[in-house]
Amino acid sequence: QKPSAARSKDELDEATGKCPMGENWLCLRCMQVYCSRYVNGHGLRHWEETKATKTGGACGHCVLVGLSDLSAWCHECGAYLVDTSLQPIIQRLQEIKFPQDTSDNGHNHKKILSSSEDNE
């Protein structure tokens, strides 16, 4: 069996017409989802295009949240961001990504058995 071919920088998911599943980022300016620089680079390209046209201000759409780990990144600064102003959006994304399971009398966790408990 042949190894899968490397993806081109412009490849989109055939079923959705969007960036493939994987490391995707949410632009906090326009709320669109783009893939990372390590997939097809659409998030980086989005920032570069919005900065060049000054869409959204001189910095363009520079702040994104990674949907895999919910970290905030600023392309303009080249750094991860930790700021209280980001907490509401990150908290909402956490609620969406990790919904509370209220079916177990209000408990939202499952017991993980240790190997000694498995043998009882």
CSV table of C-alpha atoms in Angstrom, one decimal:
chain,number,residue,atom,x,y,z
A,1,GLN,CA,0.0,0.0,0.0
A,2,LYS,CA,1.4,3.4,-1.0
A,3,PRO,CA,1.8,6.1,1.6
A,4,SER,CA,-0.7,8.9,1.2
A,5,ALA,CA,0.5,11.8,-0.8
A,6,ALA,CA,1.5,15.1,0.9
A,7,ARG,CA,-1.3,17.6,0.9
A,8,SER,CA,-1.0,20.7,-1.2
A,9,LYS,CA,-1.2,24.1,0.5
A,10,ASP,CA,-4.6,24.7,-1.2
A,11,GLU,CA,-6.3,21.3,-0.5
A,12,LEU,CA,-9.7,21.5,1.0
A,13,ASP,CA,-11.9,18.8,2.4
A,14,GLU,CA,-13.9,17.4,-0.6
A,15,ALA,CA,-17.1,16.9,1.5
A,16,THR,CA,-17.3,20.3,3.1
A,17,GLY,CA,-15.2,22.6,0.9
A,18,LYS,CA,-13.4,23.8,4.0
A,19,CYS,CA,-10.0,23.1,5.6
A,20,PRO,CA,-9.5,19.5,6.6
A,21,MET,CA,-10.1,18.4,10.1
A,22,GLY,CA,-7.1,18.7,12.3
A,23,GLU,CA,-5.4,21.7,13.8
A,24,ASN,CA,-8.0,24.4,13.1
A,25,TRP,CA,-8.1,28.0,14.5
A,26,LEU,CA,-11.1,30.3,15.0
A,27,CYS,CA,-10.5,33.9,14.0
A,28,LEU,CA,-11.8,36.1,16.8
A,29,ARG,CA,-12.4,39.0,14.5
A,30,CYS,CA,-14.7,37.4,11.8
A,31,MET,CA,-15.4,34.0,13.6
A,32,GLN,CA,-14.3,32.0,10.6
A,33,VAL,CA,-12.4,28.7,11.1
A,34,TYR,CA,-9.0,28.3,9.2
A,35,CYS,CA,-6.4,25.5,9.3
A,36,SER,CA,-3.0,26.1,10.8
A,37,ARG,CA,0.3,26.9,9.1
A,38,TYR,CA,1.2,23.2,9.6
A,39,VAL,CA,-1.9,22.0,7.6
A,40,ASN,CA,-2.6,24.3,4.6
A,41,GLY,CA,-1.7,27.6,6.2
A,42,HIS,CA,-5.1,29.2,5.6
A,43,GLY,CA,-5.2,30.9,9.0
A,44,LEU,CA,-1.8,32.6,8.4
A,45,ARG,CA,-2.9,33.5,4.9
A,46,HIS,CA,-6.1,35.0,6.3
A,47,TRP,CA,-4.1,37.2,8.6
A,48,GLU,CA,-1.7,38.3,5.9
A,49,GLU,CA,-4.5,39.2,3.5
A,50,THR,CA,-6.5,41.1,6.2
A,51,LYS,CA,-3.4,42.9,7.3
A,52,ALA,CA,-2.5,43.9,3.7
A,53,THR,CA,-5.9,45.3,3.1
A,54,LYS,CA,-6.2,46.7,6.6
A,55,THR,CA,-9.4,44.8,7.1
A,56,GLY,CA,-10.2,45.0,10.8
A,57,GLY,CA,-7.5,47.6,11.4
A,58,ALA,CA,-3.8,47.9,10.8
A,59,CYS,CA,-3.1,44.4,12.3
A,60,GLY,CA,-5.7,42.7,10.3
A,61,HIS,CA,-7.4,39.6,11.9
A,62,CYS,CA,-4.4,38.6,14.0
A,63,VAL,CA,-5.9,36.9,17.0
A,64,LEU,CA,-7.1,33.3,16.7
A,65,VAL,CA,-8.0,30.5,19.2
A,66,GLY,CA,-6.8,27.0,18.5
A,67,LEU,CA,-9.7,24.6,18.6
A,68,SER,CA,-7.6,21.6,19.6
A,69,ASP,CA,-6.2,23.1,22.8
A,70,LEU,CA,-8.2,26.4,23.1
A,71,SER,CA,-5.0,28.5,23.2
A,72,ALA,CA,-5.0,32.1,21.9
A,73,TRP,CA,-2.4,33.1,19.4
A,74,CYS,CA,-1.5,36.6,18.0
A,75,HIS,CA,0.1,36.5,14.5
A,76,GLU,CA,1.1,40.2,14.9
A,77,CYS,CA,2.9,39.5,18.2
A,78,GLY,CA,4.1,36.1,17.3
A,79,ALA,CA,3.1,34.9,20.7
A,80,TYR,CA,0.4,33.0,22.7
A,81,LEU,CA,-1.9,35.3,24.6
A,82,VAL,CA,-3.2,35.1,28.1
A,83,ASP,CA,-5.6,37.9,28.9
A,84,THR,CA,-8.8,38.2,31.0
A,85,SER,CA,-10.6,39.7,28.0
A,86,LEU,CA,-10.3,36.4,26.2
A,87,GLN,CA,-11.8,34.4,29.0
A,88,PRO,CA,-15.5,34.6,27.9
A,89,ILE,CA,-14.8,33.3,24.4
A,90,ILE,CA,-12.4,30.6,25.7
A,91,GLN,CA,-14.9,29.6,28.4
A,92,ARG,CA,-17.7,29.3,25.8
A,93,LEU,CA,-15.5,27.2,23.5
A,94,GLN,CA,-14.7,24.9,26.5
A,95,GLU,CA,-18.5,24.5,27.1
A,96,ILE,CA,-19.0,23.5,23.5
A,97,LYS,CA,-16.0,21.2,23.3
A,98,PHE,CA,-16.5,19.6,26.7
A,99,PRO,CA,-20.3,19.6,27.3
A,100,GLN,CA,-21.4,18.8,30.9
A,101,ASP,CA,-23.0,15.4,31.3
A,102,THR,CA,-25.9,15.9,33.7
A,103,SER,CA,-27.3,12.4,33.3
A,104,ASP,CA,-25.6,11.0,36.4
A,105,ASN,CA,-27.3,12.9,39.2
A,106,GLY,CA,-25.4,16.1,38.4
A,107,HIS,CA,-22.0,14.5,38.4
A,108,ASN,CA,-20.0,15.3,35.3
A,109,HIS,CA,-17.3,12.7,35.6
A,110,LYS,CA,-16.8,9.0,35.1
A,111,LYS,CA,-15.0,6.8,37.5
A,112,ILE,CA,-11.8,5.3,36.1
A,113,LEU,CA,-11.0,2.0,37.6
A,114,SER,CA,-7.5,1.2,38.7
A,115,SER,CA,-6.1,-2.2,37.8
A,116,SER,CA,-6.7,-3.4,41.4
A,117,GLU,CA,-10.4,-2.4,41.2
A,118,ASP,CA,-10.8,-4.3,37.9
A,119,ASN,CA,-9.8,-7.5,39.6
A,120,GLU,CA,-12.4,-7.3,42.4
